[in-house]
Coordinates of C-alpha atoms in Angstrom, one line a residue:
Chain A
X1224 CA -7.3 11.9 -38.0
X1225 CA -9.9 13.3 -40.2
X1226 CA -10.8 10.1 -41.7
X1227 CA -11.7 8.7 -37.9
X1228 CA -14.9 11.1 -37.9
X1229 CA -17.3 8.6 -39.5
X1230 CA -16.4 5.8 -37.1
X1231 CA -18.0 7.3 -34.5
X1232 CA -20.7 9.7 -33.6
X1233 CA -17.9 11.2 -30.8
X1234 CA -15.4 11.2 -33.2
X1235 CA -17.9 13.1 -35.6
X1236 CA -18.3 15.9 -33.2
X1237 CA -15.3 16.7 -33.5
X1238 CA -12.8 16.6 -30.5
X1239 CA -10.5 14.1 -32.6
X1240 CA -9.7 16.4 -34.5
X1241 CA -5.9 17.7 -34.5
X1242 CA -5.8 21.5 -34.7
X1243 CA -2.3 22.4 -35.9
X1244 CA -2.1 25.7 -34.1
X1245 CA -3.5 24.5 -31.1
X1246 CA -0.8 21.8 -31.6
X1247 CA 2.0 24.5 -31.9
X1248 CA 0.1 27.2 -29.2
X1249 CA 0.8 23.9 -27.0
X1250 CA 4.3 23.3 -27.8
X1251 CA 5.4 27.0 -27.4
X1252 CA 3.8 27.2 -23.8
X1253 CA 5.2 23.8 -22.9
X1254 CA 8.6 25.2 -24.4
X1255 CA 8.3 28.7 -22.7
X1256 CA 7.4 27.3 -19.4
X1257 CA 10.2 24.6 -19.3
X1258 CA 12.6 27.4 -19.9
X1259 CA 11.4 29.5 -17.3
X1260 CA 11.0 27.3 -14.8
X1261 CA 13.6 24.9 -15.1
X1262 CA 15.9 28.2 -15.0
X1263 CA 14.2 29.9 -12.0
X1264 CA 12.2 27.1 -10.4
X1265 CA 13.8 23.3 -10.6
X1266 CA 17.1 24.2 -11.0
X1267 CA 17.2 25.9 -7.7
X1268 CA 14.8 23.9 -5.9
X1269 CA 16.8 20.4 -6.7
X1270 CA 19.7 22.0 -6.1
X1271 CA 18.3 23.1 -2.2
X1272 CA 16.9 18.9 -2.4
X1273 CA 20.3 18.1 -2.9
X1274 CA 22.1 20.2 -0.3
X1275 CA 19.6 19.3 2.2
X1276 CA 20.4 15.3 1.1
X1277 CA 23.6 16.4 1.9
X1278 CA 23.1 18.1 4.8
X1279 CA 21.0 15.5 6.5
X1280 CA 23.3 12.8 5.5
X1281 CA 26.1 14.6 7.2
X1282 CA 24.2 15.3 10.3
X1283 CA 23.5 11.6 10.0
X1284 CA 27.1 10.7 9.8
X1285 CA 28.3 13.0 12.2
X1286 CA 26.0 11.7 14.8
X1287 CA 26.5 8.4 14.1
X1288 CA 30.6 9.4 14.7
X1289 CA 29.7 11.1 18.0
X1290 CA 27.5 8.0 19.0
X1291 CA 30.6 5.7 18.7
X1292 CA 32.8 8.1 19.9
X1293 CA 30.6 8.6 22.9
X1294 CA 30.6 4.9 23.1
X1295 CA 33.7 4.4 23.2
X1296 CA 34.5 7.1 25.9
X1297 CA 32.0 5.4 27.9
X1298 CA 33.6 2.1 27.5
X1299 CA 36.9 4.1 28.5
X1300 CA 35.0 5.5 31.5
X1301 CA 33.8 2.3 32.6
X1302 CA 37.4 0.1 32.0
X1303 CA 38.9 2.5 34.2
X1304 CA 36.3 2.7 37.1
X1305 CA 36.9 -1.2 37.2
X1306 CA 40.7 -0.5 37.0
X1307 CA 40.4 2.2 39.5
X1308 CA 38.3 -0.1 42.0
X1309 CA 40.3 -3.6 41.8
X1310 CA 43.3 -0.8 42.3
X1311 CA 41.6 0.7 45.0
X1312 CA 40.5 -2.7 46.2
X1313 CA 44.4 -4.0 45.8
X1314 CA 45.8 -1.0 47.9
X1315 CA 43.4 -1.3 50.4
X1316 CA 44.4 -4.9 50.7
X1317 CA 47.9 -4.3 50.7
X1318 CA 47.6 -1.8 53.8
X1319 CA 45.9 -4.1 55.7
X1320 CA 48.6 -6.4 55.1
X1321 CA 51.3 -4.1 56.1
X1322 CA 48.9 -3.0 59.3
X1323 CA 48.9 -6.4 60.3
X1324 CA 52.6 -7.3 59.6
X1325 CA 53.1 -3.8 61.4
X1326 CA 51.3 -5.1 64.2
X1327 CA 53.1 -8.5 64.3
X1328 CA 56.3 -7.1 64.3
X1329 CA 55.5 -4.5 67.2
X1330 CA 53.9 -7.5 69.2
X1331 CA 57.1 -9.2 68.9
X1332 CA 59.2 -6.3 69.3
X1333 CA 56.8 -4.9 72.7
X1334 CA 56.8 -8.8 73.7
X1335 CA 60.7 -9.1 73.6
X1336 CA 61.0 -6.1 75.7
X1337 CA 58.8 -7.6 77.8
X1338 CA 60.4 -10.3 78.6
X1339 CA 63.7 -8.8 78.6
X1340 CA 62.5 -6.3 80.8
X1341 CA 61.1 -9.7 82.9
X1342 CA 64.2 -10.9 82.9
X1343 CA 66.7 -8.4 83.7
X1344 CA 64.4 -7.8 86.7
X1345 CA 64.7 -11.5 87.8
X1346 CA 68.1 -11.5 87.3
X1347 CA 68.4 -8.3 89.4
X1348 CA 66.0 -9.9 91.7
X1349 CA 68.2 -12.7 92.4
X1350 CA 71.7 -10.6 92.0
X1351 CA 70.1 -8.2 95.3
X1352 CA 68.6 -11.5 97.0
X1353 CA 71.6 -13.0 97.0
X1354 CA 73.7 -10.1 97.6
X1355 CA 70.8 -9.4 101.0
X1356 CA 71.4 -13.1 101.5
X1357 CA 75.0 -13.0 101.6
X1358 CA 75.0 -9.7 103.3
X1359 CA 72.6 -10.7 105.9
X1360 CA 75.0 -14.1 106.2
X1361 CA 77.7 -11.7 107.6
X1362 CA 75.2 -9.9 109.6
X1363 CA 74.3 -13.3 111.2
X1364 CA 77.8 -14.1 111.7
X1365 CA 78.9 -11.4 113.6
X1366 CA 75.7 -11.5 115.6
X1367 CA 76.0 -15.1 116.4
X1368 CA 79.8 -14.8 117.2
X1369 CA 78.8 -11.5 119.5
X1370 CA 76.1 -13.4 121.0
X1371 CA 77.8 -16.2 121.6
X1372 CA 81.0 -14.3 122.4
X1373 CA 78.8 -12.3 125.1
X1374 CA 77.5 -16.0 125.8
X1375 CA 81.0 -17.7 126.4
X1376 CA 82.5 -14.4 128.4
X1377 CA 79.6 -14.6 130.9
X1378 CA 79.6 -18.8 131.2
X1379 CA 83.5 -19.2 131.3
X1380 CA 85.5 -19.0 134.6
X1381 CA 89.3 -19.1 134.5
X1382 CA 89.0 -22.9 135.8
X1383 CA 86.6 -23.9 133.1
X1384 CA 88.3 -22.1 130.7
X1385 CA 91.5 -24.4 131.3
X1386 CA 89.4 -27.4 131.5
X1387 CA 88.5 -27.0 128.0
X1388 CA 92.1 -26.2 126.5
X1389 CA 93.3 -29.0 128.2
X1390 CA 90.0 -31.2 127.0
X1391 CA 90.9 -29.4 123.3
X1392 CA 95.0 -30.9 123.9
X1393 CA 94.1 -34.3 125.2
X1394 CA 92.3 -34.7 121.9
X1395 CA 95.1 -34.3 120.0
X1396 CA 97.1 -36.6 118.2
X1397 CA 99.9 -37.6 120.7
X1398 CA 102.3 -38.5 117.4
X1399 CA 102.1 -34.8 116.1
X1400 CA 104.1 -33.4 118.8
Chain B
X955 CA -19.4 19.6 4.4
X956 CA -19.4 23.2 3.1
X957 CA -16.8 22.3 1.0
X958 CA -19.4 20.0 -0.1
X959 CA -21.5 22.5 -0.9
X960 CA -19.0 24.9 -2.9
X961 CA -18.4 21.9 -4.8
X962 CA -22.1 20.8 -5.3
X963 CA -22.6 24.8 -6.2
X964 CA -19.3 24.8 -8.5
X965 CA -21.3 21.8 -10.3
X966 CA -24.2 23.4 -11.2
X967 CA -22.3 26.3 -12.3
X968 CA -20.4 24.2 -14.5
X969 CA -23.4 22.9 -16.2
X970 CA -25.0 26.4 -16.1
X971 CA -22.9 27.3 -19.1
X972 CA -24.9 25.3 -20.9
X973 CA -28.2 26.5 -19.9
X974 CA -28.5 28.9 -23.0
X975 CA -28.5 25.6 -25.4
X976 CA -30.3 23.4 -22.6
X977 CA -33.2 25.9 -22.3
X978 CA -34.3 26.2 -25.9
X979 CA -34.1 22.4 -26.4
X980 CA -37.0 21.3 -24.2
X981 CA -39.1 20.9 -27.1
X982 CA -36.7 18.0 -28.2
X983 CA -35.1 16.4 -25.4
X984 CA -37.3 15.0 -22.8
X985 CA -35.9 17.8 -20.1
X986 CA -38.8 20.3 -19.1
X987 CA -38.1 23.6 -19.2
X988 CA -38.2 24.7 -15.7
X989 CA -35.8 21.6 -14.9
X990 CA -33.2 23.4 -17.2
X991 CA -34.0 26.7 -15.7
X992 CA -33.7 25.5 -12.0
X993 CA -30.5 23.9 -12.5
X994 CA -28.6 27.0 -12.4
X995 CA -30.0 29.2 -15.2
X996 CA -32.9 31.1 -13.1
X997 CA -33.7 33.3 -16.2
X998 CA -30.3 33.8 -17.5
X999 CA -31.6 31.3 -20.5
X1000 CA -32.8 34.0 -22.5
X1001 CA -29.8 36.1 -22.9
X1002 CA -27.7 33.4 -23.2
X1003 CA -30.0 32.4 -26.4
X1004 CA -29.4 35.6 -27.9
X1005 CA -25.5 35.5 -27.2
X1006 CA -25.2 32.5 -28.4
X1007 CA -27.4 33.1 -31.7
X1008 CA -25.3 35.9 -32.0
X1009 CA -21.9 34.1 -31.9
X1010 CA -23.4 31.0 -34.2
X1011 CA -22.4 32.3 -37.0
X1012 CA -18.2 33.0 -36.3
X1013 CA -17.8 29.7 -34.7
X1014 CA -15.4 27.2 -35.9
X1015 CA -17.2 24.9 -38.4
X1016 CA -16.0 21.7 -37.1
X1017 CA -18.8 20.6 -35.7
X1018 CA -17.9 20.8 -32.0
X1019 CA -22.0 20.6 -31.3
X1020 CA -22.4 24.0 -30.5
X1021 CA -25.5 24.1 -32.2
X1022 CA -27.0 20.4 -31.2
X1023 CA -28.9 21.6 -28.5
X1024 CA -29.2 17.6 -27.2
X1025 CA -27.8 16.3 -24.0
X1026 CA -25.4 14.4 -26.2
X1027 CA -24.7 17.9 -27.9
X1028 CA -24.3 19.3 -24.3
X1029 CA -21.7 17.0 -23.4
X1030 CA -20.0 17.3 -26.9
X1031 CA -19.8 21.1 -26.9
X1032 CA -18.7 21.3 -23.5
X1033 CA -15.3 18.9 -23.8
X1034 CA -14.8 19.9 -27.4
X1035 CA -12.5 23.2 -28.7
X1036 CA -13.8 26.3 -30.4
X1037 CA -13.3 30.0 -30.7
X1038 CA -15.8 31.2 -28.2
X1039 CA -15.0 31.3 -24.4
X1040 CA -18.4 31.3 -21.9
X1041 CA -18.1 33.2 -18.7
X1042 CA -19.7 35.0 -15.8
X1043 CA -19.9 38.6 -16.0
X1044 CA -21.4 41.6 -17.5
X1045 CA -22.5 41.8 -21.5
X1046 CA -25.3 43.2 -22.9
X1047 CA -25.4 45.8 -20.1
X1048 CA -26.9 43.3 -17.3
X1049 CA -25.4 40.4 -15.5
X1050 CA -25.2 36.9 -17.5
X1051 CA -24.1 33.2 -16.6
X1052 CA -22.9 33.1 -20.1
X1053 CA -21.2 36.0 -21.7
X1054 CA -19.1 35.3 -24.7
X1055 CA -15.9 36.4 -26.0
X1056 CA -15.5 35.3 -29.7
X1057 CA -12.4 34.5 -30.1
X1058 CA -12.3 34.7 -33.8
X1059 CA -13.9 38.2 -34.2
X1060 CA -11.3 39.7 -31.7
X1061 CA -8.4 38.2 -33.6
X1062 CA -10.0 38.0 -36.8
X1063 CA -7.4 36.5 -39.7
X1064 CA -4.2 38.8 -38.2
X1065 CA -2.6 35.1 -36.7
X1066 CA -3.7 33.3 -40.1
X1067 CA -0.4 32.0 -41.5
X1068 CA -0.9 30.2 -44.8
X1069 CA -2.9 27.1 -44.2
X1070 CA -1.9 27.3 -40.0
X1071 CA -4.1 28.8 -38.4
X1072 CA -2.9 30.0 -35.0
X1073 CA -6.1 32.2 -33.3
X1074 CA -5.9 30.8 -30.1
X1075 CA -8.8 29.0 -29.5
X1076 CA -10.6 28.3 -25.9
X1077 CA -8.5 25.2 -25.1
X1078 CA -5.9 27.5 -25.8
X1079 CA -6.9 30.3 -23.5
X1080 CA -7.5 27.7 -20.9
X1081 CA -3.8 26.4 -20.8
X1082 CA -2.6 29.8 -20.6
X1083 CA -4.2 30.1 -17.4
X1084 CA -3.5 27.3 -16.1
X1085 CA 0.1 28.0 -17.0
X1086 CA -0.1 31.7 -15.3
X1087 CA -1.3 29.5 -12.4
X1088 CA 1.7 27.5 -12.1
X1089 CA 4.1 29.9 -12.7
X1090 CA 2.3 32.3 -9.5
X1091 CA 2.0 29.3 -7.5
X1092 CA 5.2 28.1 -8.0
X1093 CA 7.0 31.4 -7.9
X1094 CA 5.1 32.4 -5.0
X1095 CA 6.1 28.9 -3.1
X1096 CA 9.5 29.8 -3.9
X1097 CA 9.6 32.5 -1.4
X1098 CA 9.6 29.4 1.3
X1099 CA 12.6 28.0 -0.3
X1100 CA 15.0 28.0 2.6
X1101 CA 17.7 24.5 3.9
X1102 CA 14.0 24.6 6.6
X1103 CA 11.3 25.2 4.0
X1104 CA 8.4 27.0 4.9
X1105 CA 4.5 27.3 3.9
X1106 CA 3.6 25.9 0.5
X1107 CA 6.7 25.7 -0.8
X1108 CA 6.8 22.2 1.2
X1109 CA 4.0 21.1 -1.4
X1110 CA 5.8 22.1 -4.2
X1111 CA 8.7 20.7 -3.1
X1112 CA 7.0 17.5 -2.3
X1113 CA 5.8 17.0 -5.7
X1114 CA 9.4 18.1 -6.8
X1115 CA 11.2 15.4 -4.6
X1116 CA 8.4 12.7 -5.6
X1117 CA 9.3 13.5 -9.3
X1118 CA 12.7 13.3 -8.8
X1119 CA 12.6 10.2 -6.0
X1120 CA 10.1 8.4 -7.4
X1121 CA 10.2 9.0 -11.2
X1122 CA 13.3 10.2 -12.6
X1123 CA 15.8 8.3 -10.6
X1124 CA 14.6 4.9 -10.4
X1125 CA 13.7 5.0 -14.3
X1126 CA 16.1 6.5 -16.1
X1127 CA 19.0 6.3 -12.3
X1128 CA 21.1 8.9 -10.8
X1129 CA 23.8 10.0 -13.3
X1130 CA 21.5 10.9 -15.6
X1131 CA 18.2 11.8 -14.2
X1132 CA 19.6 15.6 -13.6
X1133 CA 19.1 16.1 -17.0
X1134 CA 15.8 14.9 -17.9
X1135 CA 14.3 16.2 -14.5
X1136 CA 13.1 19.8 -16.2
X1137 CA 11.6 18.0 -18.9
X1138 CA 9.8 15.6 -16.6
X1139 CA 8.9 18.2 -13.9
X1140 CA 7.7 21.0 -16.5
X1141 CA 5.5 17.7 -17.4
X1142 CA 4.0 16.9 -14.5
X1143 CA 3.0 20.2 -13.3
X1144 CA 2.2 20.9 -16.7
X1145 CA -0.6 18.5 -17.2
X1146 CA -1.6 18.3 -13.3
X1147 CA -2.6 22.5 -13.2
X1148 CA -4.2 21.9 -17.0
X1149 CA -5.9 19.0 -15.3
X1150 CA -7.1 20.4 -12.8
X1151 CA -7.9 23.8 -13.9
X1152 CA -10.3 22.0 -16.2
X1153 CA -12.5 20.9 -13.2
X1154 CA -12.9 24.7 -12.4
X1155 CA -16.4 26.0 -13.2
X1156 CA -16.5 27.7 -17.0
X1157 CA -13.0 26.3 -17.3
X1158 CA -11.9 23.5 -19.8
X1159 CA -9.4 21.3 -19.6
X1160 CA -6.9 21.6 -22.8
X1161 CA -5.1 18.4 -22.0
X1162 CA -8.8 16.8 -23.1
X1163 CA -8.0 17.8 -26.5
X1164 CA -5.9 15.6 -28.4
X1165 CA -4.0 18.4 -30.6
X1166 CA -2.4 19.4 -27.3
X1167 CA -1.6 15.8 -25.8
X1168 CA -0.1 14.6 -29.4
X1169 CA 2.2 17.8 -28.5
X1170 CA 3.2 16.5 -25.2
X1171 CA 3.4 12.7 -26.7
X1172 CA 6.0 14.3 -29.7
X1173 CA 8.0 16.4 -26.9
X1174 CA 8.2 13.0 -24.9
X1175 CA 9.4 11.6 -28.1
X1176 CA 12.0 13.8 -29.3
X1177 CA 13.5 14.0 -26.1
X1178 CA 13.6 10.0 -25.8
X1179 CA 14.9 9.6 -29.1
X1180 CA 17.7 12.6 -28.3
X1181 CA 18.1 10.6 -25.2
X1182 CA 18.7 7.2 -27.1
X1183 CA 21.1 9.1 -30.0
X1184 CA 23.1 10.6 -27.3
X1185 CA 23.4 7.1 -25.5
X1186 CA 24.1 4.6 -28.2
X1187 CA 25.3 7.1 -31.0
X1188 CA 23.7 7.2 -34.2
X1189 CA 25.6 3.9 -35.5
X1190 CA 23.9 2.0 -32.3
X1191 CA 20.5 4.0 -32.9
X1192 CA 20.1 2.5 -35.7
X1193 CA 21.5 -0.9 -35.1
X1194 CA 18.2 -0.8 -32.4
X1195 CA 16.4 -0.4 -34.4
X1196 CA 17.4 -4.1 -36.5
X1197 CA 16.7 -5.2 -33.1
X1198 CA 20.1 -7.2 -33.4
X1199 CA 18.8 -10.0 -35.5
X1200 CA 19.9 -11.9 -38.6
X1201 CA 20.1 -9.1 -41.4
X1202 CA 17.1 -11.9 -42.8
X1203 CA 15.2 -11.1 -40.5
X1204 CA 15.4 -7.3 -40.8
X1205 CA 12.4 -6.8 -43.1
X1206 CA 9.8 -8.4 -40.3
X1207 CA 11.9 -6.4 -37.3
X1208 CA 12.7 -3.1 -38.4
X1209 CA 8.7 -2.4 -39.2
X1210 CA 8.3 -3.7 -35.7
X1211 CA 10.5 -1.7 -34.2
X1212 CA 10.1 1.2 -36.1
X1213 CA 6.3 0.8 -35.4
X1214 CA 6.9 0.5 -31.5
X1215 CA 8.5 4.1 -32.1
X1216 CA 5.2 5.2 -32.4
X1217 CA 3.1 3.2 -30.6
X1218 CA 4.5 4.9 -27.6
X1219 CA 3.6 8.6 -28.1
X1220 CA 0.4 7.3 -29.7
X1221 CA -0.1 5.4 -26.5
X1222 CA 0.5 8.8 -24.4
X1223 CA -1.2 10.8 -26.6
X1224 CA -4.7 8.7 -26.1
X1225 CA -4.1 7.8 -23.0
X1226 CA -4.2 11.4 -21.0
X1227 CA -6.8 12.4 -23.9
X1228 CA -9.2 9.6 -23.0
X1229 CA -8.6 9.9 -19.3
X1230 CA -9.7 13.9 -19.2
X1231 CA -12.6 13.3 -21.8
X1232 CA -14.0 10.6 -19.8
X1233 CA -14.8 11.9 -16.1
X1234 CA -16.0 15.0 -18.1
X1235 CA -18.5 13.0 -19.8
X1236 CA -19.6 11.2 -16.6
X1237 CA -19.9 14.2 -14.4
X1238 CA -21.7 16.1 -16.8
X1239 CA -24.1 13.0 -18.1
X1240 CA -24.9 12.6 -14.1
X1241 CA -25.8 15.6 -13.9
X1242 CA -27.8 15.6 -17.2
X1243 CA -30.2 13.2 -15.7
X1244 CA -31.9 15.9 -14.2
X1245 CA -33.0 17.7 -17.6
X1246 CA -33.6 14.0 -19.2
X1247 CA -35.7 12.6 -16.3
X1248 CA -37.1 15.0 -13.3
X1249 CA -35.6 17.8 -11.3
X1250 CA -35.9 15.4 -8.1
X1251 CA -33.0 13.2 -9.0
X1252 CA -30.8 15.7 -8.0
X1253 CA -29.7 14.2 -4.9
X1254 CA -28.5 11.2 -6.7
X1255 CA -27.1 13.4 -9.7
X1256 CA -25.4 15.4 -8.1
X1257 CA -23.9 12.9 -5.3
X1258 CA -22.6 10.8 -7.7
X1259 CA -21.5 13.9 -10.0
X1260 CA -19.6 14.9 -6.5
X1261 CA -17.8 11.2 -6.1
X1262 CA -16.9 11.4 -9.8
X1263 CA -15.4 14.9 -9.2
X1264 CA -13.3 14.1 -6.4
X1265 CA -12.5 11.2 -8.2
X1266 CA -11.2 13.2 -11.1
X1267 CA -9.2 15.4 -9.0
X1268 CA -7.2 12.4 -8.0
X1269 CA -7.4 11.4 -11.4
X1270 CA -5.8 14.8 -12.7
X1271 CA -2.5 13.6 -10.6
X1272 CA -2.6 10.1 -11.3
X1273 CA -2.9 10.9 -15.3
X1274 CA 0.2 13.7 -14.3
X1275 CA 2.0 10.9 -12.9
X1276 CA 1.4 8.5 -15.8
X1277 CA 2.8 10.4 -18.4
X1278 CA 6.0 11.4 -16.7
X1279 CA 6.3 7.9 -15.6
X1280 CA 6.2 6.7 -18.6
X1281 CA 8.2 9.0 -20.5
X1282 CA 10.7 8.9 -17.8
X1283 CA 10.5 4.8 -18.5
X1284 CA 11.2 5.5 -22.6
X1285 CA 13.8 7.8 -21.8
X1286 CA 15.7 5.5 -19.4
X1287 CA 15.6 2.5 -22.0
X1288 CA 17.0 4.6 -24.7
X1289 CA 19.7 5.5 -22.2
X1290 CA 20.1 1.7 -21.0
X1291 CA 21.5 -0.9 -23.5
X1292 CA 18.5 -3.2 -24.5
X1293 CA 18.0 -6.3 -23.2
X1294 CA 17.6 -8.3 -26.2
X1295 CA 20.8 -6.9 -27.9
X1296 CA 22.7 -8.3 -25.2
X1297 CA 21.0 -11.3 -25.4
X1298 CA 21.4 -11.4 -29.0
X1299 CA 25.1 -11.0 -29.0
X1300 CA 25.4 -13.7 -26.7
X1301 CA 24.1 -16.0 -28.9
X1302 CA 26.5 -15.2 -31.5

């Protein structure tokens, strides 16, 4: 380096020069302070740089997990609301069905009775009109004969009486006797 | 804006440490004398004269301009090394701008070694400071350290994470970045506090000197090289280093490759050097202005001075980032298998 100082007039004043224990002064401080603080300063702080890597990373990670996770309960949650409602949807569907077969069949059932009942009072209806009719026949009967017994007694001498036997026997058949 | 102000003050003050040269050299330079004194000095001149006349005499002979009393010399002197550290306080019984402490009179020879000599000097001084600095701010962020950090520690470990994220991983990947990251991280905060603790008024910036950025550049290196030996073995080292060519050809290649060894470091070395030396130069030849044409160019001096220190701030991370980019870039492609072996082998 020495031989640089006539180049220049900086040079010549000096500050090219290489002082040897400078040099060495420089060297020992460098050395001492990467010793100390790579043992007590960027060893520990790198290591905390790492962990904290690590740690986000993992935070990261896990929320990622829970996110999906979430998702996927949510999907869950919302298949089986839609599952729950066409069920709900089906059942409520089916019930009406049954209702209104239910209500058919007790139509039908009330309607039969209704018409049987309608019947069985017809046919009672005709069984006591008939039986009133043929009662009621009799009733006329004897009343007529009465009547017209009470009739005949009061109309009928002895004389006419044998006028009409005798009217009855002429009448006869004369090849009988 | 009164940041703007501490700054603009912190300028002055900055350049006030020169004062004690600036003052006396009115006669030559075409700054008047009550330009020099306004800037900052406000009758501190004379003591600092005496000081420094005083300290002339055990100052490292290099020629680091201490006694060229020019702007140029200015400038010179106040990027440049030596054995005397300027600062505020109390010497000579009264309150001075630019007290002295010789560093060579309070060692003396006691850290002489043979032909090393190891008195620390001022740039020496300075990155023990700026190391102290890191290690309390760094050790006081750690209290924060917690899975939720708190308070500053969040800054720290922002520049931590970017380092690792940005640098370490993507250059040299994952499975092997752990074990460069202390190198790389004592790097970067290494060269940002020296960085920036240079832009502190009376400080000086050690990473502007090149004795202590060829250190860094040869730490890169050795660690690259370890990296590369570990990776390929010794056998595929050296087979590199033939750049897997025709044996023919080794006599052009190996130079070459060899030589790119050391381009790198070189390149780091200049690089950072350069980089600090410069904005120095411009803030302080800005301000300079107002000695070499009128006190009323202030404004403009110390505006642009202003812009050029902001600048430098940024300029102290970006040159932090630099280096342990591009060391973490050597070390990955030792780790890697090269490109053009590959390629070589399948031409075979």
């Amino acid at each position: 380096m020495a031989s640089f100082t006539n180049v220049t007039p900086v040079l010549a004043a000096g500050i090219a020069d290489i002082n040897p224990g400078l040099t060495l002064w420089a060297a020992i401080t460098f050395l001492l302070l990467l010793f100390v603080l790579g043992k007590f300063a960027w060893g520990p702080i790198v290591k905390l740089l790492d962990e904290r890597e690590k740690t986000i990373r993992e935070a990261i990670d896990s929320a990622k997990q829970e996110r999906a996770e979430a998702e996927r309960m949510l999907a869950e949650q919302k298949e089986s609301l839609v599952h729950a409602t066409r069920e709900a949807a089906e059942i409520a569907k089916r019930n009406q069905q049954e209702v209104e077969v239910l209500r058919q069949q007790l139509t039908a059932r009330a309607r039969k009775e209704a018409d049987e009942l309608v019947a069985g009072a017809r046919k009672q209806i005709v069984e006591e009109k008939s039986k009133a009719v043929a009662e009621l026949r009799g009733m006329v009967a004897d009343l007529a004969i009465d009547a017209a017994s009470r009739l005949v007694k009061s109309s009928l001498d002895e004389k006419a009486q044998r006028q009409l036997v005798e009217d009855y026997l002429k009448q006869l058949p004369v090849g009988r006797a | 804006m009164i940041a703007t102000t501490l700054v603009s003050i912190a300028l002055g003050l900055t350049l006030a440490q020169h004062d004690g040269q600036a003052a006396p050299a009115a006669h030559e330079v075409a700054a008047p004398t009550e330009a020099a004194h306004a800037g900052g000095g406000d009758g501190e001149a004379a003591p600092g004269e005496t000081a420094h006349a005083e300290a002339a005499p055990g100052e490292h002979g290099g020629g680091h301009g201490g006694h060229d009393l020019s702007l140029g010399g200015v400038m010179m002197h106040h990027v440049s090394d030596g054995y005397v550290i300027e600062y505020p306080g109390v010497c000579g019984g009264a309150f001075a701008w630019n007290c002295e402490w010789n560093l060579r009179e309070t060692f003396g020879d006691s850290l002489k070694f043979g032909g090393l000599d190891m008195t620390p000097t001022k740039h020496v001084i300075m990155m023990w400071l700026a190391s102290a600095l890191l290690l309390l701010v760094v050790f006081s962020a750690l209290r924060g350290k917690a899975i939720v950090p708190r308070g500053f520690y969040n800054f720290v470990e922002l520049l931590v994470a970017f380092v690792r994220n940005e640098i370490a991983i993507p250059n040299i990947g994952a499975a092997d970045a752990g074990r460069f990251l202390p190198y790389l991280l004592t790097a970067f905060f290494f060269i940002l506090f020296v960085n920036l603790f240079g832009l502190l008024p009376f400080a000086a910036t050690a990473t502007a000197n090149l004795s202590v950025t060829v250190c860094l550049a040869v730490l890169t290196f050795l660690v690259t090289q370890y990296a590369a030996i570990r990776a390929q073995g010794i056998g595929g080292y050296l087979k590199h280093l033939t750049a897997g060519v025709h044996w023919g050809l080794w006599i052009i290649m190996v130079p070459v490759e060899v030589l790119g060894l050391f381009t790198k470091p070189f390149a780091l070395t200049v690089r950072l050097f350069a980089n600090m030396v410069a904005g120095h130069f411009v803030i302080l030849a800005l301000l300079g202005l107002i000695y070499a044409i009128s006190i009323w160019v202030f404004p403009v001096s110390v505006a642009l001075a202003l812009a050029i220190f902001m600048l430098e701030i940024f300029v102290a991370f970006v040159q932090a980032y630099i280096f342990t980019l591009l060391s973490a870039l050597f070390i990955g492609s030792g780790l890697a298998h090269h490109g053009h072996d590959e390629q070589a082998e399948a031409h075979h």
